[in-house]
Short mmCIF file of C-alpha atoms in Angstrom, two decimals:
data_model
loop_
_atom_site.label_atom_id
_atom_site.label_comp_id
_atom_site.label_asym_id
_atom_site.label_seq_id
_atom_site.Cartn_x
_atom_site.Cartn_y
_atom_site.Cartn_z
CA MET A 14 -230.39 -98.36 -34.74
CA LEU A 15 -227.93 -97.97 -32.19
CA LYS A 16 -230.42 -99.11 -29.62
CA GLU A 17 -233.38 -100.98 -31.40
CA GLN A 18 -231.72 -102.47 -34.54
CA MET A 19 -227.74 -103.25 -32.64
CA GLY A 20 -229.21 -103.63 -29.23
CA PHE A 21 -226.64 -101.17 -27.19
CA ASP A 22 -228.62 -100.74 -23.93
CA GLY A 23 -226.03 -98.32 -22.62
CA PRO A 24 -226.35 -94.43 -22.33
CA VAL A 25 -225.79 -91.93 -25.08
CA VAL A 26 -224.41 -88.88 -23.93
CA SER A 27 -224.21 -85.76 -25.88
CA ASP A 28 -220.91 -84.00 -26.54
CA TRP A 29 -220.10 -80.18 -24.24
CA ASP A 30 -222.72 -78.27 -25.30
CA GLY A 31 -223.75 -80.03 -28.49
CA VAL A 32 -227.34 -79.54 -27.78
CA ASP A 33 -226.55 -75.70 -28.69
CA GLU A 34 -225.88 -76.89 -32.22
CA VAL A 35 -229.16 -78.43 -32.62
CA GLN A 36 -231.82 -75.95 -34.68
CA GLY A 37 -234.70 -74.42 -31.83
CA CYS A 38 -232.60 -75.61 -28.65
CA SER A 39 -230.23 -73.48 -26.85
CA LYS A 40 -227.63 -74.43 -24.05
CA ASP A 41 -230.24 -74.70 -21.11
CA LYS A 42 -232.89 -76.37 -23.36
CA CYS A 43 -233.22 -78.89 -25.63
CA ALA A 44 -236.14 -81.75 -25.75
CA GLN A 45 -235.74 -82.40 -29.40
CA ALA A 46 -232.07 -84.21 -28.31
CA ILE A 47 -233.93 -86.13 -25.35
CA ASN A 48 -236.56 -87.20 -27.34
CA ALA A 49 -233.95 -88.30 -30.17
CA GLY A 50 -232.48 -90.82 -27.76
CA ILE A 51 -229.45 -88.52 -26.11
CA ASP A 52 -229.92 -90.18 -22.21
CA MET A 53 -227.20 -88.02 -20.70
CA VAL A 54 -226.58 -84.49 -21.77
CA MET A 55 -223.69 -82.65 -20.96
CA VAL A 56 -224.15 -78.95 -20.42
CA PRO A 57 -221.64 -77.36 -18.33
CA THR A 58 -222.92 -74.01 -17.42
CA GLN A 59 -226.67 -74.03 -17.96
CA TRP A 60 -227.06 -77.17 -16.48
CA LYS A 61 -229.34 -75.73 -13.57
CA GLY A 62 -231.94 -74.37 -16.36
CA PHE A 63 -231.22 -77.68 -18.25
CA LEU A 64 -232.67 -79.53 -15.63
CA GLN A 65 -235.63 -77.09 -14.67
CA ASN A 66 -236.83 -77.00 -18.25
CA THR A 67 -236.83 -80.73 -18.59
CA VAL A 68 -238.79 -81.13 -15.42
CA ASN A 69 -241.09 -78.79 -17.60
CA GLU A 70 -241.26 -80.59 -20.88
CA VAL A 71 -241.96 -83.79 -19.15
CA LYS A 72 -244.79 -82.10 -17.15
CA ALA A 73 -246.28 -80.31 -20.11
CA GLY A 74 -245.68 -84.02 -22.20
CA THR A 75 -243.33 -82.63 -24.77
CA ILE A 76 -241.07 -85.20 -23.47
CA PRO A 77 -242.51 -88.60 -22.36
CA GLN A 78 -241.82 -90.19 -19.30
CA GLU A 79 -241.10 -93.34 -20.68
CA ARG A 80 -238.10 -91.37 -22.47
CA ILE A 81 -236.99 -90.37 -18.87
CA ASP A 82 -237.28 -93.77 -17.82
CA ASP A 83 -235.27 -95.29 -20.29
CA ALA A 84 -232.48 -92.81 -19.96
CA VAL A 85 -232.11 -93.43 -15.82
CA THR A 86 -232.32 -96.78 -16.35
CA ARG A 87 -229.55 -96.78 -18.81
CA ILE A 88 -227.55 -94.56 -16.78
CA LEU A 89 -227.77 -96.93 -13.87
CA ARG A 90 -227.30 -100.03 -15.71
CA LEU A 91 -223.66 -98.82 -16.56
CA LYS A 92 -223.20 -97.79 -13.01
CA TYR A 93 -224.06 -101.20 -11.66
CA ARG A 94 -221.83 -102.77 -14.19
CA ALA A 95 -219.02 -100.94 -12.87
CA HIS A 96 -219.28 -101.76 -9.43
CA MET A 97 -220.05 -98.38 -8.39
CA PHE A 98 -222.79 -99.19 -5.93
CA GLU A 99 -220.57 -101.66 -4.11
CA LYS A 100 -217.63 -99.43 -3.56
CA GLY A 101 -219.51 -96.77 -1.85
CA ARG A 102 -219.00 -93.00 -1.88
CA PRO A 103 -215.60 -91.70 -3.57
CA SER A 104 -215.13 -90.37 -0.21
CA SER A 105 -214.99 -93.76 1.95
CA ARG A 106 -212.62 -95.51 -0.49
CA PRO A 107 -209.22 -96.75 0.91
CA LEU A 108 -207.08 -94.00 -0.79
CA ALA A 109 -209.72 -91.13 -0.94
CA ASN A 110 -207.99 -87.90 -0.42
CA LYS A 111 -204.51 -89.06 -0.26
CA ARG A 112 -203.09 -86.23 -2.34
CA GLU A 113 -199.60 -87.47 -1.54
CA LEU A 114 -199.76 -90.31 -3.89
CA VAL A 115 -200.17 -87.68 -6.87
CA GLY A 116 -197.24 -87.98 -8.75
CA ALA A 117 -195.53 -90.66 -6.28
CA PRO A 118 -191.95 -91.68 -7.32
CA ALA A 119 -193.51 -94.95 -8.19
CA HIS A 120 -196.28 -93.61 -10.55
CA ARG A 121 -193.69 -91.34 -12.30
CA GLU A 122 -191.60 -94.28 -13.00
CA VAL A 123 -194.43 -96.03 -14.95
CA ALA A 124 -194.21 -92.81 -17.01
CA ARG A 125 -190.77 -92.24 -17.51
CA GLN A 126 -191.06 -96.28 -18.55
CA ALA A 127 -193.80 -95.59 -21.10
CA VAL A 128 -191.56 -92.57 -22.45
CA ARG A 129 -188.68 -94.86 -22.96
CA GLU A 130 -190.70 -97.82 -24.59
CA SER A 131 -192.63 -95.18 -26.83
CA LEU A 132 -189.50 -93.26 -28.52
CA VAL A 133 -189.43 -94.48 -32.34
CA LEU A 134 -186.08 -94.00 -34.07
CA LEU A 135 -186.14 -92.82 -37.72
CA LYS A 136 -182.65 -92.07 -38.45
CA ASN A 137 -179.31 -92.84 -36.86
CA LYS A 138 -176.48 -91.79 -39.54
CA GLY A 139 -173.31 -93.45 -38.75
CA GLY A 140 -174.62 -95.19 -35.42
CA LEU A 141 -174.32 -91.57 -33.70
CA LEU A 142 -176.72 -92.87 -31.03
CA PRO A 143 -176.17 -93.69 -28.07
CA LEU A 144 -174.29 -90.77 -27.07
CA LYS A 145 -171.53 -90.75 -24.13
CA ARG A 146 -172.53 -88.85 -21.23
CA GLN A 147 -169.19 -87.32 -21.00
CA SER A 148 -170.04 -85.17 -23.93
CA LYS A 149 -170.05 -81.54 -24.42
CA VAL A 150 -174.17 -81.37 -25.30
CA LEU A 151 -175.76 -78.36 -26.90
CA VAL A 152 -179.53 -78.08 -25.89
CA ALA A 153 -181.36 -75.96 -28.25
CA GLY A 154 -184.92 -75.45 -29.95
CA SER A 155 -188.38 -74.09 -28.51
CA GLY A 156 -189.32 -77.83 -27.00
CA ALA A 157 -185.99 -78.34 -25.16
CA ASP A 158 -187.52 -76.66 -21.67
CA ASN A 159 -191.35 -76.51 -22.64
CA LEU A 160 -193.40 -78.69 -20.83
CA SER A 161 -196.70 -77.11 -22.32
CA LYS A 162 -195.36 -78.82 -25.63
CA GLN A 163 -194.14 -81.64 -23.88
CA THR A 164 -197.62 -82.41 -22.72
CA GLY A 165 -199.93 -80.74 -25.44
CA GLY A 166 -203.69 -80.42 -25.44
CA TRP A 167 -206.18 -81.19 -23.18
CA THR A 168 -203.52 -81.01 -20.54
CA ILE A 169 -204.67 -78.73 -17.76
CA THR A 170 -206.25 -76.31 -20.05
CA TRP A 171 -208.92 -77.04 -23.01
CA GLN A 172 -205.78 -76.11 -26.08
CA GLY A 173 -202.82 -76.63 -23.55
CA THR A 174 -201.67 -73.32 -24.50
CA GLU A 175 -201.88 -71.24 -21.59
CA ASN A 176 -199.77 -73.41 -19.72
CA THR A 177 -196.21 -72.66 -18.25
CA ASN A 178 -193.69 -75.29 -16.81
CA ALA A 179 -194.77 -73.74 -12.94
CA ASP A 180 -198.29 -75.75 -14.03
CA PHE A 181 -196.04 -78.98 -14.01
CA PRO A 182 -194.80 -79.30 -10.32
CA GLY A 183 -192.40 -82.30 -10.03
CA ALA A 184 -192.13 -82.42 -13.85
CA THR A 185 -188.95 -83.28 -15.69
CA SER A 186 -188.26 -81.43 -18.81
CA VAL A 187 -185.78 -82.79 -21.51
CA LEU A 188 -183.59 -80.32 -20.97
CA ALA A 189 -183.27 -81.55 -17.15
CA GLY A 190 -183.19 -85.02 -17.92
CA ILE A 191 -180.43 -84.40 -20.16
CA THR A 192 -178.31 -82.06 -18.04
CA SER A 193 -178.94 -84.72 -15.34
CA ALA A 194 -177.71 -88.04 -17.13
CA VAL A 195 -174.74 -86.15 -18.83
CA ARG A 196 -173.75 -84.22 -15.57
CA GLU A 197 -173.74 -87.63 -13.82
CA GLY A 198 -171.28 -89.07 -16.41
CA GLY A 199 -169.18 -86.08 -15.91
CA GLY A 200 -169.95 -84.39 -19.46
CA THR A 201 -171.27 -80.46 -19.80
CA VAL A 202 -174.51 -79.15 -21.32
CA THR A 203 -175.27 -75.81 -22.78
CA TYR A 204 -178.88 -74.47 -23.03
CA ALA A 205 -179.60 -72.05 -25.55
CA VAL A 206 -183.14 -71.97 -27.61
CA ASP A 207 -181.64 -70.40 -30.71
CA GLY A 208 -178.50 -72.69 -30.61
CA GLN A 209 -175.98 -70.03 -29.68
CA PHE A 210 -172.82 -71.31 -28.45
CA SER A 211 -169.25 -69.96 -27.53
CA GLN A 212 -167.19 -73.44 -27.27
CA LYS A 213 -168.21 -75.65 -30.11
CA PRO A 214 -170.49 -78.85 -28.84
CA ASP A 215 -169.51 -82.53 -29.74
CA VAL A 216 -172.88 -82.73 -30.43
CA ALA A 217 -176.09 -80.89 -30.54
CA VAL A 218 -179.97 -82.08 -29.33
CA VAL A 219 -182.64 -80.17 -30.67
CA VAL A 220 -185.94 -80.23 -29.41
CA PHE A 221 -189.01 -79.15 -31.31
CA GLY A 222 -192.54 -79.92 -32.62
CA GLU A 223 -196.02 -78.57 -32.52
CA GLU A 224 -197.75 -76.46 -30.58
CA PRO A 225 -200.20 -77.98 -28.17
CA TYR A 226 -203.68 -78.15 -29.89
CA ALA A 227 -206.87 -79.97 -29.06
CA GLU A 228 -210.52 -79.94 -31.47
CA GLY A 229 -210.46 -77.21 -33.91
CA ALA A 230 -207.26 -75.67 -33.42
CA GLY A 231 -205.27 -78.52 -34.22
CA ASN A 232 -207.14 -79.15 -37.96
CA VAL A 233 -204.70 -78.88 -40.49
CA LYS A 234 -204.99 -78.98 -44.37
CA SER A 235 -201.74 -80.40 -45.00
CA LEU A 236 -199.56 -82.94 -43.50
CA ASP A 237 -196.55 -80.30 -43.77
CA TYR A 238 -194.87 -79.93 -40.50
CA LEU A 239 -194.10 -75.75 -40.47
CA SER A 240 -192.79 -74.41 -37.80
CA PRO A 241 -193.10 -70.44 -37.50
CA ASP A 242 -190.73 -68.68 -39.91
CA ASP A 243 -189.31 -72.64 -40.31
CA ALA A 244 -187.46 -71.59 -37.70
CA ASP A 245 -186.98 -75.11 -36.65
CA LEU A 246 -185.30 -76.56 -39.89
CA GLN A 247 -183.40 -73.21 -39.78
CA LEU A 248 -181.52 -74.39 -36.60
CA LEU A 249 -180.91 -77.62 -37.63
CA LYS A 250 -179.21 -76.26 -41.14
CA LYS A 251 -177.13 -73.90 -38.77
CA LEU A 252 -176.10 -76.56 -36.40
CA ARG A 253 -174.93 -78.84 -38.96
CA GLY A 254 -173.33 -76.20 -41.06
CA ALA A 255 -171.21 -75.59 -38.40
CA GLY A 256 -169.97 -79.17 -38.49
CA ILE A 257 -171.84 -80.26 -34.96
CA PRO A 258 -173.78 -83.59 -35.22
CA VAL A 259 -177.19 -82.64 -34.78
CA VAL A 260 -179.84 -85.12 -32.94
CA SER A 261 -183.77 -84.42 -33.41
CA VAL A 262 -186.30 -85.03 -30.71
CA PHE A 263 -189.60 -84.20 -32.43
CA PHE A 264 -192.87 -83.64 -30.67
CA ALA A 265 -196.24 -84.52 -32.05
CA GLY A 266 -199.27 -86.08 -31.66
CA ARG A 267 -199.69 -87.18 -35.38
CA PRO A 268 -197.71 -88.24 -38.67
CA LEU A 269 -196.53 -85.23 -40.03
CA TRP A 270 -194.31 -84.92 -43.50
CA ILE A 271 -190.94 -84.16 -42.27
CA ASN A 272 -188.44 -84.85 -45.10
CA PRO A 273 -186.33 -80.97 -44.62
CA GLU A 274 -186.07 -81.96 -40.73
CA LEU A 275 -185.11 -85.44 -41.61
CA ASN A 276 -182.40 -84.46 -44.18
CA ALA A 277 -180.89 -82.00 -41.40
CA SER A 278 -180.68 -84.04 -38.79
CA ASP A 279 -177.76 -87.09 -38.26
CA ALA A 280 -180.30 -88.71 -35.72
CA PHE A 281 -184.14 -88.43 -35.49
CA VAL A 282 -186.18 -89.74 -32.91
CA VAL A 283 -190.13 -89.17 -32.48
CA ALA A 284 -191.12 -88.76 -28.84
CA TRP A 285 -194.77 -87.95 -29.32
CA LEU A 286 -195.99 -86.35 -26.40
CA PRO A 287 -194.20 -87.80 -23.62
CA GLY A 288 -195.84 -85.99 -20.85
CA SER A 289 -194.10 -84.90 -17.70
CA GLU A 290 -190.97 -87.35 -17.41
CA GLY A 291 -188.79 -86.25 -19.83
CA ALA A 292 -185.93 -87.79 -18.25
CA GLY A 293 -187.24 -90.77 -20.27
CA ILE A 294 -185.75 -89.55 -23.15
CA ALA A 295 -182.44 -88.98 -22.13
CA ASP A 296 -182.44 -92.88 -20.59
CA VAL A 297 -182.27 -93.89 -24.43
CA ILE A 298 -180.29 -91.33 -26.18
CA PHE A 299 -177.40 -91.42 -24.03
CA ARG A 300 -175.02 -94.63 -22.64
CA ASN A 301 -174.78 -95.48 -19.26
CA THR A 302 -171.88 -94.18 -17.21
CA ALA A 303 -170.01 -97.28 -18.22
CA GLY A 304 -170.19 -96.59 -22.21
CA GLU A 305 -172.44 -99.35 -22.44
CA VAL A 306 -176.53 -99.08 -23.99
CA ASN A 307 -178.75 -97.68 -21.21
CA HIS A 308 -182.21 -98.55 -22.89
CA ASP A 309 -182.67 -99.39 -26.11
CA PHE A 310 -185.18 -98.55 -28.37
CA LYS A 311 -188.44 -100.28 -28.44
CA GLY A 312 -191.01 -97.92 -29.63
CA LYS A 313 -192.59 -99.01 -33.49
CA LEU A 314 -194.70 -97.20 -35.77
CA SER A 315 -198.37 -97.56 -35.04
CA PHE A 316 -199.48 -95.61 -38.19
CA SER A 317 -197.62 -95.43 -41.84
CA TRP A 318 -195.12 -92.47 -41.73
CA PRO A 319 -196.01 -90.10 -45.06
CA LYS A 320 -193.50 -89.93 -48.02
CA LEU A 321 -195.46 -86.79 -49.22
CA SER A 322 -197.39 -84.03 -47.48
CA THR A 323 -200.23 -85.00 -49.33
CA GLN A 324 -201.05 -88.55 -48.17
CA LEU A 325 -203.92 -87.85 -46.06
CA GLY A 326 -205.10 -91.68 -46.11
CA LEU A 327 -202.37 -93.90 -46.42
CA ASN A 328 -202.85 -96.98 -44.48
CA ARG A 329 -200.92 -100.61 -45.05
CA ASN A 330 -203.55 -102.72 -46.41
CA ASP A 331 -204.50 -99.82 -49.28
CA GLY A 332 -203.77 -101.07 -52.75
CA VAL A 333 -201.28 -98.47 -53.52
CA TYR A 334 -199.14 -98.67 -50.32
CA GLU A 335 -196.06 -95.99 -50.49
CA PRO A 336 -195.02 -94.72 -47.11
CA LEU A 337 -191.96 -93.14 -46.03
CA PHE A 338 -192.01 -95.36 -42.92
CA ALA A 339 -194.16 -98.47 -42.93
CA TYR A 340 -196.60 -98.91 -40.04
CA GLY A 341 -194.36 -101.29 -37.62
CA PHE A 342 -191.09 -99.33 -38.28
CA GLY A 343 -188.81 -98.53 -35.85
CA LEU A 344 -184.96 -98.63 -35.57
CA THR A 345 -183.17 -100.07 -32.84
CA TYR A 346 -179.33 -99.71 -31.67
CA ASN A 347 -178.65 -103.20 -33.37
CA GLN A 348 -179.78 -101.91 -37.21
CA GLN A 349 -177.85 -99.85 -39.50
CA ASP A 350 -179.70 -96.72 -40.72
CA GLN A 351 -180.31 -97.14 -44.20
CA LEU A 352 -182.33 -93.68 -44.73
CA GLY A 353 -180.80 -91.49 -47.47
CA GLU A 354 -181.13 -88.42 -48.98
CA LEU A 355 -185.16 -87.38 -49.05
CA PRO A 356 -187.06 -85.16 -51.81
CA VAL A 357 -188.33 -82.17 -49.99
CA GLU A 358 -190.47 -80.69 -52.92
#
């Protein structure tokens, strides 16, 4: 259907060891997949055996030579369209082997800008944000100094759960970004994951969110955001109960039901997975040293945010459309927060 009826003339690629899921196949052999139209087979560990077995199957007539010719043609066609042969070998290109460009300041600045412009402000009760840099700031939460959470899955490792801060040389956590901004303005920063403090702060910035995940491990049956032992929500409630204004910075790669966390926060920022440049968050939630808005919020929701944990299908063109935050929502500092107390059941 893809190639003949729809006229697709590019290559079809299998998934990672996907042929191993085909009945009668293994990681080093699968004539059925090639005969069915797979042009490039992703076999990460048994590729030598797969090559030899494929050659043997072509010689035996199990795989027609015409099928191999078609696959090779499609792969070469794509490479020609990408001008790969005109560019020469990768090692011969102008920027080859210039490792000093990896993490270069100019590139990090672009990434930091992307963080600033992707943040979405869901709540800002009483205009709490932007914060003064001269403040006494408590930074808390499991994500504040956690580059693994900040970058998410498919980063260095498959699920992203094995990474530590040391795996991200030159990167800036949210804590580091806040510390730099506040100290520049003459304020002070106290950091405690569990929110403990000896001197009452002017404000608490609590950074939390999903643990890193990729395919499989990230599957959920409910949109309800649940931290282990409900620790994040309890931390927010504890700080609010102490009379401390709370700014929540939330890491997530998808819309989640967070009504309890929204209720327990005075301001709520969805930071998605900001990557290596956590300082971009401080750029927006803090004023500049002159007390003016440093950077306003520009981010808008690219999908509808659920009102209920059961709203697994929620799209703006649905016949019945009842999101908590509609597609395209995102407050700026010129808008007043209209969010009241939300139902939590």
